[in-house]
Coordinates of C-alpha atoms and ligand atoms in Angstrom, one line a residue:
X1 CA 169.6 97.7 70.8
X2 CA 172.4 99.8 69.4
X3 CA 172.3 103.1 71.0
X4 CA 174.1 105.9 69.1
X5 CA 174.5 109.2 70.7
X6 CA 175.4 111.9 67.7
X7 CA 176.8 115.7 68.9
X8 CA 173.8 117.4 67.0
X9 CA 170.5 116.7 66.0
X10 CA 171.8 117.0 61.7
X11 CA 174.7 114.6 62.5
X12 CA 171.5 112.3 64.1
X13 CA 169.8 112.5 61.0
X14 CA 172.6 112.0 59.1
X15 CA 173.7 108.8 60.6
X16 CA 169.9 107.3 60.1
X17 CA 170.2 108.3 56.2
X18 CA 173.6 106.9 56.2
X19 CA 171.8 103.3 57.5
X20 CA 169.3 103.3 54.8
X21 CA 171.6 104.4 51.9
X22 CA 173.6 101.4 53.0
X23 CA 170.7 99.2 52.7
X24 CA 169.7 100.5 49.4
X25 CA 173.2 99.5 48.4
X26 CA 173.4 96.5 49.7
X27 CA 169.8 95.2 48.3
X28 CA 168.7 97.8 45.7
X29 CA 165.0 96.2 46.1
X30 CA 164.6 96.1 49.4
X31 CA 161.2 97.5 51.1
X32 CA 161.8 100.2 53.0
X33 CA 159.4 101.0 55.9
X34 CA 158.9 104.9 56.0
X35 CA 158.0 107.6 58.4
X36 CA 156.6 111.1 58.6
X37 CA 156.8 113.8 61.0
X38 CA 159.1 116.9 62.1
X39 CA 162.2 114.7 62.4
X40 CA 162.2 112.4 59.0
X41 CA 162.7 116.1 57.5
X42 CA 166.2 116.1 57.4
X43 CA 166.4 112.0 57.4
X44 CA 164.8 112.7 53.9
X45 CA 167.0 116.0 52.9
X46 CA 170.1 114.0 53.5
X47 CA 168.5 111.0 51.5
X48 CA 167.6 113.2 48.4
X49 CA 171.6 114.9 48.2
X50 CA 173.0 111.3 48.7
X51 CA 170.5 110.4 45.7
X52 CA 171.7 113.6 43.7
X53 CA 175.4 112.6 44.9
X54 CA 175.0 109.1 42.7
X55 CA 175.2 107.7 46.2
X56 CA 171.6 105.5 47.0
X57 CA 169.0 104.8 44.1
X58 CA 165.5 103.5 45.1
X59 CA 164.4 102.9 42.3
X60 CA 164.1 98.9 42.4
X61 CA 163.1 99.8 46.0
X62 CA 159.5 99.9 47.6
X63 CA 158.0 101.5 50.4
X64 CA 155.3 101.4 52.9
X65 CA 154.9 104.0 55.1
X66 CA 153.8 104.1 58.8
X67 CA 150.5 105.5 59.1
X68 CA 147.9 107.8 57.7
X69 CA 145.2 109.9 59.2
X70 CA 141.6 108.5 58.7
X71 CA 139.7 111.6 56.2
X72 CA 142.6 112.5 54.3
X73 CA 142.3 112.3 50.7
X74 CA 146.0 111.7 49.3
X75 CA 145.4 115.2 48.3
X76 CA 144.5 116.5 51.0
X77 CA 147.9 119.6 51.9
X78 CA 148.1 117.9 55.8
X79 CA 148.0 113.8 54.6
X80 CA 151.0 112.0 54.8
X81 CA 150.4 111.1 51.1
X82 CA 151.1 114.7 50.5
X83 CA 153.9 114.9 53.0
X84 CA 156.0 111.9 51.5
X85 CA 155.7 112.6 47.8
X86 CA 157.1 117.1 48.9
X87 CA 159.8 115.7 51.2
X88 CA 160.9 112.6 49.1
X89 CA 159.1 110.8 47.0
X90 CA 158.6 113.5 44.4
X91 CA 162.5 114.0 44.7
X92 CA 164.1 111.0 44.5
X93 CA 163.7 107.5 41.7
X94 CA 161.4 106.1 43.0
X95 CA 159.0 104.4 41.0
X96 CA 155.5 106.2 41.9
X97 CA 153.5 102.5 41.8
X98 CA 156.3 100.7 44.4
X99 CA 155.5 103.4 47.7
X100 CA 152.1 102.5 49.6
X101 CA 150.9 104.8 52.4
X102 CA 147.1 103.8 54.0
X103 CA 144.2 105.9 51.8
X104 CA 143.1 107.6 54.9
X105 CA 139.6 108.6 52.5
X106 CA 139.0 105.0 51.7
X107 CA 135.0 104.5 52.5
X108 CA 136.1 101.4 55.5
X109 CA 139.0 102.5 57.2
X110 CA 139.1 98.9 59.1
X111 CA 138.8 96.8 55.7
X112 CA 141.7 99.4 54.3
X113 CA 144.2 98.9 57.1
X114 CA 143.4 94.8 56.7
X115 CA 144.3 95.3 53.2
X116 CA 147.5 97.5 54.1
X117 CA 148.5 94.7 56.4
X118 CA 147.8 91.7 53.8
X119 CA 149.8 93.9 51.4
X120 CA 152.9 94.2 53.9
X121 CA 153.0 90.5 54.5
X122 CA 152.9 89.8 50.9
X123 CA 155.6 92.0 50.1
X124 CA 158.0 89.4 52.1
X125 CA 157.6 92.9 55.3
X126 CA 159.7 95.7 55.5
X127 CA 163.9 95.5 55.1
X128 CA 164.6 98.7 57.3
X129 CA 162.3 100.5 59.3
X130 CA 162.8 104.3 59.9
X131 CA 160.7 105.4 63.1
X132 CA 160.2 108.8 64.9
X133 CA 159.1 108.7 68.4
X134 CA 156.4 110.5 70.2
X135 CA 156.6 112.7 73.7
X136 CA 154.1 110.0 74.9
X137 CA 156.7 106.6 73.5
X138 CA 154.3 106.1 70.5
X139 CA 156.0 104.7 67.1
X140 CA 153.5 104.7 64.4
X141 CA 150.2 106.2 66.4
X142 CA 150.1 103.0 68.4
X143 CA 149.4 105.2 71.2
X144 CA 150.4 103.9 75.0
X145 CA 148.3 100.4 75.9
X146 CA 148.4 99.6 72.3
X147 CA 148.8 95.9 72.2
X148 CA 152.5 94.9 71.5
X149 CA 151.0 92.1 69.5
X150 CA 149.1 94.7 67.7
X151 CA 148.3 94.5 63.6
X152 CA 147.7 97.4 60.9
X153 CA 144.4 98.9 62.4
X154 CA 142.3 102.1 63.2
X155 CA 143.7 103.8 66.5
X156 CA 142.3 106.8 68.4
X157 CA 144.9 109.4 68.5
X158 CA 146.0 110.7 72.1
X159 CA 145.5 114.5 72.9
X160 CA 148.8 114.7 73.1
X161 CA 149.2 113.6 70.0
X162 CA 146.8 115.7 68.4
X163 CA 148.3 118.8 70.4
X164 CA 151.8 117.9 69.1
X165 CA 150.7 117.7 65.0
X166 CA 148.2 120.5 65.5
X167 CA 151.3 122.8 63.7
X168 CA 151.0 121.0 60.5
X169 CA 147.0 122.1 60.2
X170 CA 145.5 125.7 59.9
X171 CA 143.3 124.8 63.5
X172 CA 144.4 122.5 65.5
X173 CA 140.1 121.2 65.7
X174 CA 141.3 120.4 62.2
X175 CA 143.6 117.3 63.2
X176 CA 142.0 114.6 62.7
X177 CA 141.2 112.1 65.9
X178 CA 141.8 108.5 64.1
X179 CA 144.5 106.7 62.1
X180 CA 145.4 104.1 60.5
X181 CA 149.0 102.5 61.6
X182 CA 151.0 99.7 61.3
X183 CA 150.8 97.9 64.3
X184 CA 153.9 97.3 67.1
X185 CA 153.6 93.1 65.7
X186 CA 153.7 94.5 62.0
X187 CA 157.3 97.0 62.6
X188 CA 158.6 94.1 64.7
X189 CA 158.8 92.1 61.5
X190 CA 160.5 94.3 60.0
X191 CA 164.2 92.7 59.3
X192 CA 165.9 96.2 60.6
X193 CA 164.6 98.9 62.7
X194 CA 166.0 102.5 62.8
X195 CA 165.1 104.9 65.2
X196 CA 165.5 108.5 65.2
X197 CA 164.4 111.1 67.8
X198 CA 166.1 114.6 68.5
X199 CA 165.8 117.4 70.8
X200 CA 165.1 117.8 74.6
X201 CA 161.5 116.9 74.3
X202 CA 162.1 113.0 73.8
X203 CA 164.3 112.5 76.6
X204 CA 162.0 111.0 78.8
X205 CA 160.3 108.8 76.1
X206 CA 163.9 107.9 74.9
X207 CA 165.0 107.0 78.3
X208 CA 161.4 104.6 78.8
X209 CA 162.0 103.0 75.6
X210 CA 165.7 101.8 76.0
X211 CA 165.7 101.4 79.7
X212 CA 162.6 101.0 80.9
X213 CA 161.0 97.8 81.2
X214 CA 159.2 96.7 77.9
X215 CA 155.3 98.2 78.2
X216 CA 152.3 98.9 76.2
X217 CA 152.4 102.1 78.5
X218 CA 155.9 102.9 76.5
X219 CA 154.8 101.6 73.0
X220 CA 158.6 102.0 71.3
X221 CA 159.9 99.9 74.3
X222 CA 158.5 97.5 72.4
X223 CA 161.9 97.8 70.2
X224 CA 163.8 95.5 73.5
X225 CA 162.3 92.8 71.2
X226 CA 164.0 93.3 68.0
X227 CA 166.9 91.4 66.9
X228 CA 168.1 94.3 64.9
X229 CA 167.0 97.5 65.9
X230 CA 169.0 101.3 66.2
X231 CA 168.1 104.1 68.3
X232 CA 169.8 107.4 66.9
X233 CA 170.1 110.4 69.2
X234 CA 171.6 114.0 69.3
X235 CA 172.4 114.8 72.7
X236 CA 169.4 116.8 74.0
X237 CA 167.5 113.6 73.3
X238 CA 170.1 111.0 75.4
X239 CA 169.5 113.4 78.2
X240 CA 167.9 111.3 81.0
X241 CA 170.0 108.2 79.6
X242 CA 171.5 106.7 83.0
X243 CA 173.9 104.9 81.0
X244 CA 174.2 107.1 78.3
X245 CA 178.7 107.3 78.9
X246 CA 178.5 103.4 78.4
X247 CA 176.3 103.9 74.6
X248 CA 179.0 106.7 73.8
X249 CA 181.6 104.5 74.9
X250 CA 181.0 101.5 72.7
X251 CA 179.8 104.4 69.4
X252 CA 182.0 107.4 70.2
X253 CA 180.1 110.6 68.2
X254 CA 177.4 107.9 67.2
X255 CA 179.4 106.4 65.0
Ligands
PGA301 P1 158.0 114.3 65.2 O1 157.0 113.1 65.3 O2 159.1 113.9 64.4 O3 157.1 115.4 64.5 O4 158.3 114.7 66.6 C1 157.5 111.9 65.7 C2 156.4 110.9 66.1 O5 155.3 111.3 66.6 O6 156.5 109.7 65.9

């Protein structure tokens, strides 16, 4: 793993829109695996003024994202559809057939996420993986005791979970309590992972996933596997890092 500890929480972001601009440039087509949440905000603001700077184009690229709630029409205001086409999609080249997310309304949620899954694979799987963490060490919603071997399938969200997205919804009853998500097998295909996660409140998953031992109980620990995988941090989040001075020796400032 390649830990990089950033001063600030926008130079985190920053850093994780620098890696996929790069990859853009360096394979226009590649498939880019794509996340939602608090945190891809400002991976996606940087994105859209390196776009407007002439800097990244995406559009030979494709996308797949992460995960979609189960009941959610595309749109539906809280679906992920709806998050990725107001915080990118709808701002940047890309062409609107070449990005995939689940259809959380389709009528067999298990036959969709086979079908999302088949579709990964026969895109060749992703190029770069962007990933958020959750207070709990989910990536995706493959919630702790997911299997590591784990494929694109229906997952009960934790409380937790539901707690922590209940700000996106008008109640928080209104979240819904399954998902469809790629599973921990299916983003450790992916050629290149890249992992953002800010802010004091994943310090402790942070810390599980880089330097505890690899776990379903930590799902993003998961990442110890990969070949190729990046964990970004701001400060607040490299926290309860015991060898956090070694990371910022080897990447001073994350870089
Ligand atoms: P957040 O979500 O960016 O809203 O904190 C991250 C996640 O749950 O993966």
């Amino acid at each position: 793993m390649k830990i990089l500890v950033c001063p600030d929480a926008d130079t985190a972001a920053g850093r994780a829109a620098d890696l996929v601009a790069a990859r853009l440039r360096h394979d226009p087509a590649t498939t880019l695996g794509l996340a939602t949440g608090g945190t891809m905000e400002a991976v996606y603001a940087a994105l859209i003024a390196r776009h407007a700077a002439g800097d990244c184009s995406f559009a030979a690229a494709q996308s797949f994202n992460l995960d979609e709630y189960v009941g959610l029409a595309p749109d539906h205001p809280c679906s992920y559809w709806r998050y990725m086409r107001e915080h990118l999609f709808g701002r940047v080249d890309f062409a609107p057939d070449r990005t995939h997310l689940p259809r959380g309304d389709a009528p067999d949620a298990g036959a969709e996420a086979d079908r999302y899954e088949a579709a990964i694979r026969a895109a060749g799987d992703i190029g770069l993986q962007l990933l958020g963490i959750g207070a709990n060490g989910h990536i995706g919603f493959n919630e702790p005791t997911s299997s590591l071997a784990s494929l694109t399938r229906v997952k009960t969200l934790a409380r937790s979970t539901r707690a922590a997205n209940a700000r996106f919804f008008d109640r928080a009853e209104d979240v819904p309590r399954l998902a469809i998500t790629m599973g921990i097998a299916t983003i450790l295909r992916a050629d290149e992972v890249v992992l953002l996660a800010v802010g004091a409140g994943k310090a402790d998953a942070v810390a599980r996933m880089i330097e505890g031992p690899v776990s379903a109980f930590c799902p993003a620990s998961a990442l110890q596997m990969h070949r190729h995988a990046t964990v970004i941090v701001d400060e607040a989040a490299a926290a309860r890092l015991a060898l956090r001075d070694y990371y910022a020796d080897i990447h001073p400032n994350g870089i």
